[in-house]
mmCIF file of N, CA, C and O in Angstrom:
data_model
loop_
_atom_site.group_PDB
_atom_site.id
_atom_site.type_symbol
_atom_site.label_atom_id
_atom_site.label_comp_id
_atom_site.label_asym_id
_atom_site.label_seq_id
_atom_site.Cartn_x
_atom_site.Cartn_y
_atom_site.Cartn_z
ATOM 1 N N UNK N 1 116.755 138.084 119.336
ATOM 2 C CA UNK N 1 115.580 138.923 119.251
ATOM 3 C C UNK N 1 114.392 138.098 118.777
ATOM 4 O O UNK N 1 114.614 137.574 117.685
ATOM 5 N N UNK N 2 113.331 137.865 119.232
ATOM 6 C CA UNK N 2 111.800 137.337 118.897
ATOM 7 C C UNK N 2 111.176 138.326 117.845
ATOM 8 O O UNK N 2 111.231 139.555 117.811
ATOM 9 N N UNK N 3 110.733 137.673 117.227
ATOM 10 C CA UNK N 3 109.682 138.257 116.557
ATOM 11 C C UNK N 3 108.240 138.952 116.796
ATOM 12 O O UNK N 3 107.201 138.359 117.087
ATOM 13 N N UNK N 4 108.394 140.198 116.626
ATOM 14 C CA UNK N 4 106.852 141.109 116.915
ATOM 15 C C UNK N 4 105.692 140.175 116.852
ATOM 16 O O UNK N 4 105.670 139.209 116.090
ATOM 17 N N UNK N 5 104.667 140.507 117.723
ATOM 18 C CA UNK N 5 103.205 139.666 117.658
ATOM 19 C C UNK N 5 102.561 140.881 117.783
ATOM 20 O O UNK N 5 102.946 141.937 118.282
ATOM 21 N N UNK N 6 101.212 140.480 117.097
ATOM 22 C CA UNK N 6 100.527 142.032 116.812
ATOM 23 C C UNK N 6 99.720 141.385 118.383
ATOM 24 O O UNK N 6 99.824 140.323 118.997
ATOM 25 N N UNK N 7 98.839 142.767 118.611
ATOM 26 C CA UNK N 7 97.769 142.551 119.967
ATOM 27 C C UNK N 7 97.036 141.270 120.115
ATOM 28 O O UNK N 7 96.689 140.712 121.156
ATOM 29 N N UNK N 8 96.842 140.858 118.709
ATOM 30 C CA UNK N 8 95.572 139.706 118.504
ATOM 31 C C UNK N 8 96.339 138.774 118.751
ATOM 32 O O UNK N 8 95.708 137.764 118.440
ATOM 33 N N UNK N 9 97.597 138.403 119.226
ATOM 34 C CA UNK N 9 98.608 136.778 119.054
ATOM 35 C C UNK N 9 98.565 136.344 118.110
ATOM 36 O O UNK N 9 98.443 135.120 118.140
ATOM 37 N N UNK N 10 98.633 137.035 116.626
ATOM 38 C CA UNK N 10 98.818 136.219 115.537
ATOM 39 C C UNK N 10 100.365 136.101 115.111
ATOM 40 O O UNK N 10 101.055 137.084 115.379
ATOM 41 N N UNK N 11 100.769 135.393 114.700
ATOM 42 C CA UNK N 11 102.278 135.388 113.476
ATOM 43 C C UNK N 11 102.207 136.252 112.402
ATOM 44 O O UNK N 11 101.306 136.234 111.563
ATOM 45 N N UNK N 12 103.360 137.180 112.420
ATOM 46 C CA UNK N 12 103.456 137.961 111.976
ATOM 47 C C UNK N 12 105.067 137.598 111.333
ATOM 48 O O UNK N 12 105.912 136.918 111.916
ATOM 49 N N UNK N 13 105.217 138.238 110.008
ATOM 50 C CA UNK N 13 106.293 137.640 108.966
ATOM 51 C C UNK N 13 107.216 138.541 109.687
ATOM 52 O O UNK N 13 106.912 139.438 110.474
ATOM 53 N N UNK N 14 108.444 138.148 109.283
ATOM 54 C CA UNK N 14 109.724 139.202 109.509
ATOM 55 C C UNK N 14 109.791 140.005 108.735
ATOM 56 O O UNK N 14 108.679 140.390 108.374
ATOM 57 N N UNK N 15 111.118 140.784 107.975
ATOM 58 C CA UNK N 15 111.152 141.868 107.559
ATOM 59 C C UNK N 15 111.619 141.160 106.043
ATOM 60 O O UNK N 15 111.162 141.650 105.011
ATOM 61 N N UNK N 16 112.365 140.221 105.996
ATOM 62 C CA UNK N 16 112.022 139.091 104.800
ATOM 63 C C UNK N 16 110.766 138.651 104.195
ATOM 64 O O UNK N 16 110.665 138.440 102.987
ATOM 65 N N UNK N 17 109.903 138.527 104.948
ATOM 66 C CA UNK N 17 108.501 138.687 104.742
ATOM 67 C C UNK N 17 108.168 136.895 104.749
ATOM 68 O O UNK N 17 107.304 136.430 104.005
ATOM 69 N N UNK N 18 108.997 136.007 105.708
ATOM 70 C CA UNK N 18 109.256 134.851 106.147
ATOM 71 C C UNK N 18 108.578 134.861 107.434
ATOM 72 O O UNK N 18 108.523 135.858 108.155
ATOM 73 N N UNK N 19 107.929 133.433 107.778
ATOM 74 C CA UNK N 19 107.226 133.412 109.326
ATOM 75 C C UNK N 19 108.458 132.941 110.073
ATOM 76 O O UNK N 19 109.480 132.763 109.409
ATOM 77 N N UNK N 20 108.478 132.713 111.413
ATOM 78 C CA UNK N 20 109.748 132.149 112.155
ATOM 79 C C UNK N 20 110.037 130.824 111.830
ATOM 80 O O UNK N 20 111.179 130.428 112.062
ATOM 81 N N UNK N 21 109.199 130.043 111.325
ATOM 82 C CA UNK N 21 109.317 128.991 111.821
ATOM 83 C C UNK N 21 109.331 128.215 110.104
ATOM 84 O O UNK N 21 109.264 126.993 109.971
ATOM 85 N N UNK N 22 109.416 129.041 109.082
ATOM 86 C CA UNK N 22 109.351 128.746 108.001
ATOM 87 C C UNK N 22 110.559 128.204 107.519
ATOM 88 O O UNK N 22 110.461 127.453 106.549
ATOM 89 N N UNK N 23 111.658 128.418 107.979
ATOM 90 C CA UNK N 23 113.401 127.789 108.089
ATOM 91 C C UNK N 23 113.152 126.359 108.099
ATOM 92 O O UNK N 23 113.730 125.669 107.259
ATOM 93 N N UNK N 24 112.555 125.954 108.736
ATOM 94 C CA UNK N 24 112.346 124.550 109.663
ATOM 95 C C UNK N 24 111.057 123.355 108.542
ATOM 96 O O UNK N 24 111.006 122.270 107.962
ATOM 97 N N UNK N 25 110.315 124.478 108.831
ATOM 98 C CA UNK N 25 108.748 123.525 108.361
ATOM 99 C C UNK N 25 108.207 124.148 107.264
ATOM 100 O O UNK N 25 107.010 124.430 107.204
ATOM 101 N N UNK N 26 109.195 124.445 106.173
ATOM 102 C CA UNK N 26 108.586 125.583 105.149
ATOM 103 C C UNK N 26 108.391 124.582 104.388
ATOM 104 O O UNK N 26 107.384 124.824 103.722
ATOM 105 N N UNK N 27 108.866 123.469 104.100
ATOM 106 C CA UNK N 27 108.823 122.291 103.225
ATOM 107 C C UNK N 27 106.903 121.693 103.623
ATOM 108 O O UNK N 27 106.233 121.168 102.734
ATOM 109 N N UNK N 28 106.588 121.821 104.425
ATOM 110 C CA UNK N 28 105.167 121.276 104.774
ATOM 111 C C UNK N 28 103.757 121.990 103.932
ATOM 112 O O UNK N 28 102.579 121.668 104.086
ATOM 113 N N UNK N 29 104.270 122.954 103.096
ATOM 114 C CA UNK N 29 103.064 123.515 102.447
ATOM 115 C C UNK N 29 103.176 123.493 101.365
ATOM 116 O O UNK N 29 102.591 124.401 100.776
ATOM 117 N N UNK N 30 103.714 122.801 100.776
ATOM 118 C CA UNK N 30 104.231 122.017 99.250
ATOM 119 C C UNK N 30 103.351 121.430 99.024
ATOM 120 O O UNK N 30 102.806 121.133 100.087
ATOM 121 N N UNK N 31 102.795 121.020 98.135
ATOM 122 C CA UNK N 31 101.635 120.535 97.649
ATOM 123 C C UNK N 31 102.081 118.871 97.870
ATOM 124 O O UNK N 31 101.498 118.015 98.536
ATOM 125 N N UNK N 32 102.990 118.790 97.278
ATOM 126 C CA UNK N 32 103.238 116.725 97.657
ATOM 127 C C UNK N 32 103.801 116.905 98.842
ATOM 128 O O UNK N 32 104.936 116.436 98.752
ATOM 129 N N UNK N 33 103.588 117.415 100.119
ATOM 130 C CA UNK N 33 104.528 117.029 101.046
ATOM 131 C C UNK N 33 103.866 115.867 101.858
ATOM 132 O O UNK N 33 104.503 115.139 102.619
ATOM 133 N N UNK N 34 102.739 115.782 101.658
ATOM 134 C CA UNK N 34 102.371 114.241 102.199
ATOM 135 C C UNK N 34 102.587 113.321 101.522
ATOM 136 O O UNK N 34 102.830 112.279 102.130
ATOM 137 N N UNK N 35 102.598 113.280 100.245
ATOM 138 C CA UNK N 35 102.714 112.456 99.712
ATOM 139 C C UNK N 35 104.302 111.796 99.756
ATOM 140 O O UNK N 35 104.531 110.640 100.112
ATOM 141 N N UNK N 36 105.232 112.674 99.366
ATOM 142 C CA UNK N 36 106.425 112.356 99.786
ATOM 143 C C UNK N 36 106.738 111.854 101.478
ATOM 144 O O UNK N 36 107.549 110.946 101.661
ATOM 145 N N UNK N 37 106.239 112.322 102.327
ATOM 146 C CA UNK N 37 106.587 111.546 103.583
ATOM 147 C C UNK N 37 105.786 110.635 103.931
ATOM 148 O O UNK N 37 105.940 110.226 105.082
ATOM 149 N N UNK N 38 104.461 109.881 102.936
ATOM 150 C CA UNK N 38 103.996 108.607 102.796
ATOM 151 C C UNK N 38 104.916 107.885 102.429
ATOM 152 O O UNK N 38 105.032 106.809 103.015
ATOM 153 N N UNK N 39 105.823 108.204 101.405
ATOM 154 C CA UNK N 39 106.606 107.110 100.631
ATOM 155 C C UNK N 39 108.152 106.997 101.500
ATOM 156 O O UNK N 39 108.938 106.053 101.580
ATOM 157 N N UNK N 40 108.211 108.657 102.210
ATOM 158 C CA UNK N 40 109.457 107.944 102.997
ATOM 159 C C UNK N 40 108.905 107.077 104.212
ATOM 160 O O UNK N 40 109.464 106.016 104.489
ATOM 161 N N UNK N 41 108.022 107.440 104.796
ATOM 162 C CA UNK N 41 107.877 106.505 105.807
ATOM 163 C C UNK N 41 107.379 105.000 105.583
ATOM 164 O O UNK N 41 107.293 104.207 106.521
ATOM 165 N N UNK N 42 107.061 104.678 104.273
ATOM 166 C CA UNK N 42 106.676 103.560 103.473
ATOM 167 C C UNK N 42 107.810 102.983 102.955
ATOM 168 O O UNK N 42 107.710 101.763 102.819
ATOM 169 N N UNK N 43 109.056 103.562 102.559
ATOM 170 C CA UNK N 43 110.543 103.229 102.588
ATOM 171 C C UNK N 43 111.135 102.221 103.918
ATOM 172 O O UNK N 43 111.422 101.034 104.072
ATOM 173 N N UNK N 44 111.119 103.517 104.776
ATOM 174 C CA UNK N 44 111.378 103.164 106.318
ATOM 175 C C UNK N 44 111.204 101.793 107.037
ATOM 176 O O UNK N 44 112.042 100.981 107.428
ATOM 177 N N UNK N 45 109.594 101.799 107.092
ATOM 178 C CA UNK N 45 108.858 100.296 107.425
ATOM 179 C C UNK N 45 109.433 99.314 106.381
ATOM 180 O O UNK N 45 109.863 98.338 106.995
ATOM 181 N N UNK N 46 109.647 99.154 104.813
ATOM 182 C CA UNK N 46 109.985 98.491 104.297
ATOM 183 C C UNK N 46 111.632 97.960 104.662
ATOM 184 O O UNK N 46 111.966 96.776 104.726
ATOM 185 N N UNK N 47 112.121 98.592 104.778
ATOM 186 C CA UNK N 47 113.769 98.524 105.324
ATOM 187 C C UNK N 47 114.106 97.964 106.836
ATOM 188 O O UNK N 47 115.154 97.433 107.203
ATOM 189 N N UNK N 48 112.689 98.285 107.761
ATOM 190 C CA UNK N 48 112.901 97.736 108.984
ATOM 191 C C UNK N 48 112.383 96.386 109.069
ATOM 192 O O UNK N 48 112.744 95.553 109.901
ATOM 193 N N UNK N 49 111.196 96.154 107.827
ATOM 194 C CA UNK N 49 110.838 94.824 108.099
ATOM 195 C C UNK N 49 111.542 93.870 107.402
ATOM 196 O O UNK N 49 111.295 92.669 107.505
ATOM 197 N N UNK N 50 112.554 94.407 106.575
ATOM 198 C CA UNK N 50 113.798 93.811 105.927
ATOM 199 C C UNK N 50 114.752 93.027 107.117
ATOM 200 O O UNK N 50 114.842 91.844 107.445
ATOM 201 N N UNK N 51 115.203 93.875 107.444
ATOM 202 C CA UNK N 51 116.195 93.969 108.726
ATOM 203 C C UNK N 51 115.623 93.153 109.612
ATOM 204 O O UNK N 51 116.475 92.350 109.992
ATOM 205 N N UNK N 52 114.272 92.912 110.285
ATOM 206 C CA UNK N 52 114.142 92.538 110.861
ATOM 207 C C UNK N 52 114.101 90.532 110.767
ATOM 208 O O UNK N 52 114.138 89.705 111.679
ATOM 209 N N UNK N 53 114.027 90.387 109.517
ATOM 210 C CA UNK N 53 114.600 88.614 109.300
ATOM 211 C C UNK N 53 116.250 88.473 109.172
ATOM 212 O O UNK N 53 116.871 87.475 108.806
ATOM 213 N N UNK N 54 116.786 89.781 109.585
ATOM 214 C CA UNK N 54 117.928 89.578 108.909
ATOM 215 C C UNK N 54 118.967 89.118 110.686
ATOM 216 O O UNK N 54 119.982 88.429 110.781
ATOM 217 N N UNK N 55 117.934 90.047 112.162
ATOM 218 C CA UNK N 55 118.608 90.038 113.380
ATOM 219 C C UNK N 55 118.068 88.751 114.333
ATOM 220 O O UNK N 55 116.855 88.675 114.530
ATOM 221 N N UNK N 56 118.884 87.832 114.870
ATOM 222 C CA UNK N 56 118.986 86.598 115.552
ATOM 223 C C UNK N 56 118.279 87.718 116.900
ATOM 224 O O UNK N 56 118.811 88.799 117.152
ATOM 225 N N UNK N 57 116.864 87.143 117.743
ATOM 226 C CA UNK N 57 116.769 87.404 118.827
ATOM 227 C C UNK N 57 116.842 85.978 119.851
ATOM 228 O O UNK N 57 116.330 84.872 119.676
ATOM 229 N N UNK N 58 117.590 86.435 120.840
ATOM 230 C CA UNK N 58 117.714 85.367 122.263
ATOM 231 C C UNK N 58 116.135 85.905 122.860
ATOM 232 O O UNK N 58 116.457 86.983 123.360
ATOM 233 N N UNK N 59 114.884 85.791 123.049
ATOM 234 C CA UNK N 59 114.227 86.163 123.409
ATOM 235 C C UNK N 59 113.482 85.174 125.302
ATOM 236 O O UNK N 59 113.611 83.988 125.604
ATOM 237 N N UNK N 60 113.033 85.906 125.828
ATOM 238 C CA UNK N 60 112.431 84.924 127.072
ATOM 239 C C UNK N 60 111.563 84.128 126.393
ATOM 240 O O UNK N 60 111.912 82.964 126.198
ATOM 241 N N UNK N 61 110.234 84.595 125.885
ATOM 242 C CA UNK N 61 109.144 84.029 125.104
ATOM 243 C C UNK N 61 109.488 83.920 123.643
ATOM 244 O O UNK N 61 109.938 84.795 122.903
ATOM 245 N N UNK N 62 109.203 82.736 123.394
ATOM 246 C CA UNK N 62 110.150 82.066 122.113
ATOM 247 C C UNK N 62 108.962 82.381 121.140
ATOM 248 O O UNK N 62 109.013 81.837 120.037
ATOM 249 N N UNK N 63 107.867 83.222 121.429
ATOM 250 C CA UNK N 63 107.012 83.911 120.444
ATOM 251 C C UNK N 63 107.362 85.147 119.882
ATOM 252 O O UNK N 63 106.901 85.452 118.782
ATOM 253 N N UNK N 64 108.180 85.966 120.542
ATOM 254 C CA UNK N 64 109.128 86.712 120.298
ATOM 255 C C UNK N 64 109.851 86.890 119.576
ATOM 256 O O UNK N 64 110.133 87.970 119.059
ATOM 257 N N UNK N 65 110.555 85.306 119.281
ATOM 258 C CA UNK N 65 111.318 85.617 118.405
ATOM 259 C C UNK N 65 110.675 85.399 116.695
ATOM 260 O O UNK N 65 111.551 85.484 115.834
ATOM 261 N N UNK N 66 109.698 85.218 116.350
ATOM 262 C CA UNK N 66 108.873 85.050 115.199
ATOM 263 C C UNK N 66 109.442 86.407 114.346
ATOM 264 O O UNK N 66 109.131 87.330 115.098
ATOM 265 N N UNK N 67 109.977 86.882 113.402
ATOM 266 C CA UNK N 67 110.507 87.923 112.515
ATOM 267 C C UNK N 67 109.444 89.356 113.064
ATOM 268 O O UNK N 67 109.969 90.448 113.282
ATOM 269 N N UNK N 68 108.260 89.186 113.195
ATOM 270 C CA UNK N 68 107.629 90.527 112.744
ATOM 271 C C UNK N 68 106.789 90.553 114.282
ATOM 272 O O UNK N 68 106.389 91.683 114.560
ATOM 273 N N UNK N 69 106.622 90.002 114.815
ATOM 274 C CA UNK N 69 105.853 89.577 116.374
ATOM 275 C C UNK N 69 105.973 91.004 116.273
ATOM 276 O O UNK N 69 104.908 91.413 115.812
ATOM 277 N N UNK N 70 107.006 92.249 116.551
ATOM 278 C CA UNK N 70 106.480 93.340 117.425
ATOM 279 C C UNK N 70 105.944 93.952 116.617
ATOM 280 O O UNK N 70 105.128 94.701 117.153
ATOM 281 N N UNK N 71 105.964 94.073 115.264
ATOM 282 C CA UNK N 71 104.946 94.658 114.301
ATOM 283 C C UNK N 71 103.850 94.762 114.201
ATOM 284 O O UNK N 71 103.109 95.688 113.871
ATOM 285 N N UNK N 72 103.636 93.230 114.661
ATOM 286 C CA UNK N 72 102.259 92.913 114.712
ATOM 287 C C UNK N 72 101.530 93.018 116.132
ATOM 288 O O UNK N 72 100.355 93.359 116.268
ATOM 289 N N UNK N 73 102.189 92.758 116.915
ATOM 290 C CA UNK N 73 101.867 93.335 118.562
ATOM 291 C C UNK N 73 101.821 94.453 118.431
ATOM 292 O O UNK N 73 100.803 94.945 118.918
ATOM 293 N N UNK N 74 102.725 95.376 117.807
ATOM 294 C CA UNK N 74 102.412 97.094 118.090
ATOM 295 C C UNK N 74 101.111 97.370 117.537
ATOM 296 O O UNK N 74 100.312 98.071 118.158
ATOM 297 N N UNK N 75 100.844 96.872 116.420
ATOM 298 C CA UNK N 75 99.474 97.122 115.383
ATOM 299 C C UNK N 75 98.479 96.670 116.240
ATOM 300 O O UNK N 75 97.690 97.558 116.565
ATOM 301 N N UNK N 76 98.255 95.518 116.732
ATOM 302 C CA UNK N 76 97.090 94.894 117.610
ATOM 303 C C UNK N 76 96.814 95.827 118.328
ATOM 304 O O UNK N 76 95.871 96.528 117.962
ATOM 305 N N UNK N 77 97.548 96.190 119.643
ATOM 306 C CA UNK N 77 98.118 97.199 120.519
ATOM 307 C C UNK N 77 97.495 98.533 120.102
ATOM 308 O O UNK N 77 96.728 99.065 120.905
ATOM 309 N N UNK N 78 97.712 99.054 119.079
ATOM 310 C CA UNK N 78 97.248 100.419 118.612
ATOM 311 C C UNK N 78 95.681 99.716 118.351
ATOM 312 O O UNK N 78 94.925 99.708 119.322
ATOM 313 N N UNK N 79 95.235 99.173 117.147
ATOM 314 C CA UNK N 79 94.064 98.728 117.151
ATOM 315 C C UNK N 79 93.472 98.346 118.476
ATOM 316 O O UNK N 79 92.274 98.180 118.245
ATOM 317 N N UNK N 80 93.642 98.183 119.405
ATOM 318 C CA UNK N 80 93.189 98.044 120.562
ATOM 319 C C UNK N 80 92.641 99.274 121.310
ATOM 320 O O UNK N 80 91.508 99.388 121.776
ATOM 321 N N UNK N 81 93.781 100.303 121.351
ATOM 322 C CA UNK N 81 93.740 101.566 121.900
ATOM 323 C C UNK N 81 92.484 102.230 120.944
ATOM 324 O O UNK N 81 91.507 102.666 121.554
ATOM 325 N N UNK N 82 92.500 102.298 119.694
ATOM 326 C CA UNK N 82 91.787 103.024 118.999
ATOM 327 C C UNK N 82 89.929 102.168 119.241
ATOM 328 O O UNK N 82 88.888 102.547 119.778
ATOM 329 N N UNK N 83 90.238 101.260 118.710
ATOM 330 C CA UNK N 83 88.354 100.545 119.350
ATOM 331 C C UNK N 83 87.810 100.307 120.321
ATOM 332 O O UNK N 83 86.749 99.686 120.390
ATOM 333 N N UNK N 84 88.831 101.037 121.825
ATOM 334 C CA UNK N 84 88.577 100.990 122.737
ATOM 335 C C UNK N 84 87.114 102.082 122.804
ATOM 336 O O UNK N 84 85.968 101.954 123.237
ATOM 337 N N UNK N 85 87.816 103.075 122.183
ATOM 338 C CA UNK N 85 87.016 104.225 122.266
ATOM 339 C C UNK N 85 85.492 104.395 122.099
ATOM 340 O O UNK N 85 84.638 105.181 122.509
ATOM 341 N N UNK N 86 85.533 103.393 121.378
ATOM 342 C CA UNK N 86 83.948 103.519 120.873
ATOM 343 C C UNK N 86 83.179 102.988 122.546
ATOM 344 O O UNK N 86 82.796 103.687 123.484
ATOM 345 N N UNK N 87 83.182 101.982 122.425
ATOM 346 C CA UNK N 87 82.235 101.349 123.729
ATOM 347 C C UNK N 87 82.705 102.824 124.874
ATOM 348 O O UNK N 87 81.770 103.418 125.411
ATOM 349 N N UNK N 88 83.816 103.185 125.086
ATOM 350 C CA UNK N 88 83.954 104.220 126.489
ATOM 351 C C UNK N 88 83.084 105.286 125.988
ATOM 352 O O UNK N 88 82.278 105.693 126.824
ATOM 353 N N UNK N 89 83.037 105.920 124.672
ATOM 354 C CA UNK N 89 82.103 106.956 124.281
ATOM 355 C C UNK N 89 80.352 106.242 124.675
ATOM 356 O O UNK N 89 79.323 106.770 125.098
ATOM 357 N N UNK N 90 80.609 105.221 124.391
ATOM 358 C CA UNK N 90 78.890 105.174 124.516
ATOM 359 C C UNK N 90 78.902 104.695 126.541
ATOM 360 O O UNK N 90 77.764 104.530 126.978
ATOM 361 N N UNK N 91 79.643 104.575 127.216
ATOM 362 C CA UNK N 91 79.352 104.613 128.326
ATOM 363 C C UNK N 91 79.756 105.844 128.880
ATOM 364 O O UNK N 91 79.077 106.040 129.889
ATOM 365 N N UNK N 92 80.415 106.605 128.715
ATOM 366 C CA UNK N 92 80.626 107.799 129.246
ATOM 367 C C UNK N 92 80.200 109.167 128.760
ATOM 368 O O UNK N 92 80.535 110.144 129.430
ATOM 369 N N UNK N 93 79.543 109.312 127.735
ATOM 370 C CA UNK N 93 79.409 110.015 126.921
ATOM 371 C C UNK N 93 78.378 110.702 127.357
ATOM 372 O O UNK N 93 77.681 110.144 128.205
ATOM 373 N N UNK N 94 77.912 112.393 126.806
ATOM 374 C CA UNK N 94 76.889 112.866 127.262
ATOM 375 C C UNK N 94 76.097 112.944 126.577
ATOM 376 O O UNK N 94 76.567 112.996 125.440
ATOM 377 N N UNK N 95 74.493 113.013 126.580
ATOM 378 C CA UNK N 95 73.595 113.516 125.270
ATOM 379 C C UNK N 95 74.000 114.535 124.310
ATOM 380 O O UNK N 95 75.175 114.817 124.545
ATOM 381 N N UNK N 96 73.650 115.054 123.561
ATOM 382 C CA UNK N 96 73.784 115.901 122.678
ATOM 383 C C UNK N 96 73.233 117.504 123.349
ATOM 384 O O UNK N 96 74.084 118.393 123.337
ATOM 385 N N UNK N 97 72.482 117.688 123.654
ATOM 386 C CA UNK N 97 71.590 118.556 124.718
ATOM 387 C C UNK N 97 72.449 118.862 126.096
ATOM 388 O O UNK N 97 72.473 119.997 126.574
ATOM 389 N N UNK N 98 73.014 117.967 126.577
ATOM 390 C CA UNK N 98 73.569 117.809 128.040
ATOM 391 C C UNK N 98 74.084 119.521 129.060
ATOM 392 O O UNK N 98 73.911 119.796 130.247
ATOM 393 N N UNK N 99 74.719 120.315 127.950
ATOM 394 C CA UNK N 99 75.108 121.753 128.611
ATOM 395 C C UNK N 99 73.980 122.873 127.964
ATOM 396 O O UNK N 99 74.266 124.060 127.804
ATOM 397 N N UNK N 100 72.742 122.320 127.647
ATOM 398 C CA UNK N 100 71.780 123.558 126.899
ATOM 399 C C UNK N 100 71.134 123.596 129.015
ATOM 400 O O UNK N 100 71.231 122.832 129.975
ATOM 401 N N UNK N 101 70.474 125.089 128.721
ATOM 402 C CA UNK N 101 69.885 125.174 129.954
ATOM 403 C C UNK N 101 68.535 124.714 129.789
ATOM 404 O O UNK N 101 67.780 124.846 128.825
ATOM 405 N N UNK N 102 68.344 124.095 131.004
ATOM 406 C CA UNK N 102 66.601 123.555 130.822
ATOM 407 C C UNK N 102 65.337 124.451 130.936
ATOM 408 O O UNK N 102 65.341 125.529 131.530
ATOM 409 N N UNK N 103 64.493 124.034 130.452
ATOM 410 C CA UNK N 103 63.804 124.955 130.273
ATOM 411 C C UNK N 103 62.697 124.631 131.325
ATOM 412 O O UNK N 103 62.675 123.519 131.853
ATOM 413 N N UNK N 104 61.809 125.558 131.623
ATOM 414 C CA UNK N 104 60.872 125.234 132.534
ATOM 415 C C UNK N 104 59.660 125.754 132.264
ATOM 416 O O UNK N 104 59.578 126.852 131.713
ATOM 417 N N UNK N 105 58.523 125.016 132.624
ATOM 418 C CA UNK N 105 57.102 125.708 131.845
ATOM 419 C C UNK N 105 56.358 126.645 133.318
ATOM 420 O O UNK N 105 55.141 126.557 133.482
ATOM 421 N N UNK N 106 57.115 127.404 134.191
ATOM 422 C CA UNK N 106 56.512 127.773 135.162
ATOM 423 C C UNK N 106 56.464 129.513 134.827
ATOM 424 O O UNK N 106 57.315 130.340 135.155
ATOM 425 N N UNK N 107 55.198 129.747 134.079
ATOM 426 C CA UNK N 107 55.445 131.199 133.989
ATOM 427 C C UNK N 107 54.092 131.729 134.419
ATOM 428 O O UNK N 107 53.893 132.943 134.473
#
């Protein structure tokens, strides 16, 4: 059985007085919950960049095999994607004005 939605499509609690989805992601409105999944995912990276002097790669490009190369390729890579943006905004971009209707002095 789904849960009732009023006319407007809002979420509406059950008869527990629980949203659906509060089972799952009820932990996310905790006041440290960022903070705690900063430090696990700050765990994580620490443990993989552990591991990662610890695994022998046979690689094609013997730059590859350097301990952290994809770390640092993924980061470049993202930094790449992200400062792309700027220069495409200023070439593609519209004025500020661009969807106002124009006005005309013919009266």
């Amino acid at each position: 059985m789904t849960d009732p939605v009023d006319p407007d499509h809002k979420a509406t609690p059950r008869a527990d007085g629980k949203y659906a989805g509060e089972r799952w992601f009820g932990w996310t409105s905790h006041p440290k919950a960022g903070a705690y999944t900063f430090i696990a995912i700050a765990v994580l990276s620490a443990l993989l960049f552990g591991a990662d002097f610890l695994v022998h790669r046979h690689e094609y490009l013997h730059i590859a095999e350097f301990p952290v190369f994809y770390a640092l390729f993924g980061f470049a890579s993202f930094a790449f994607v992200v400062l792309s943006g700027w220069p495409l905004r200023k070439l593609l971009g519209r004025p500020e004005n661009y969807y106002e209707p124009e006005t005309s002095s013919d009266d």
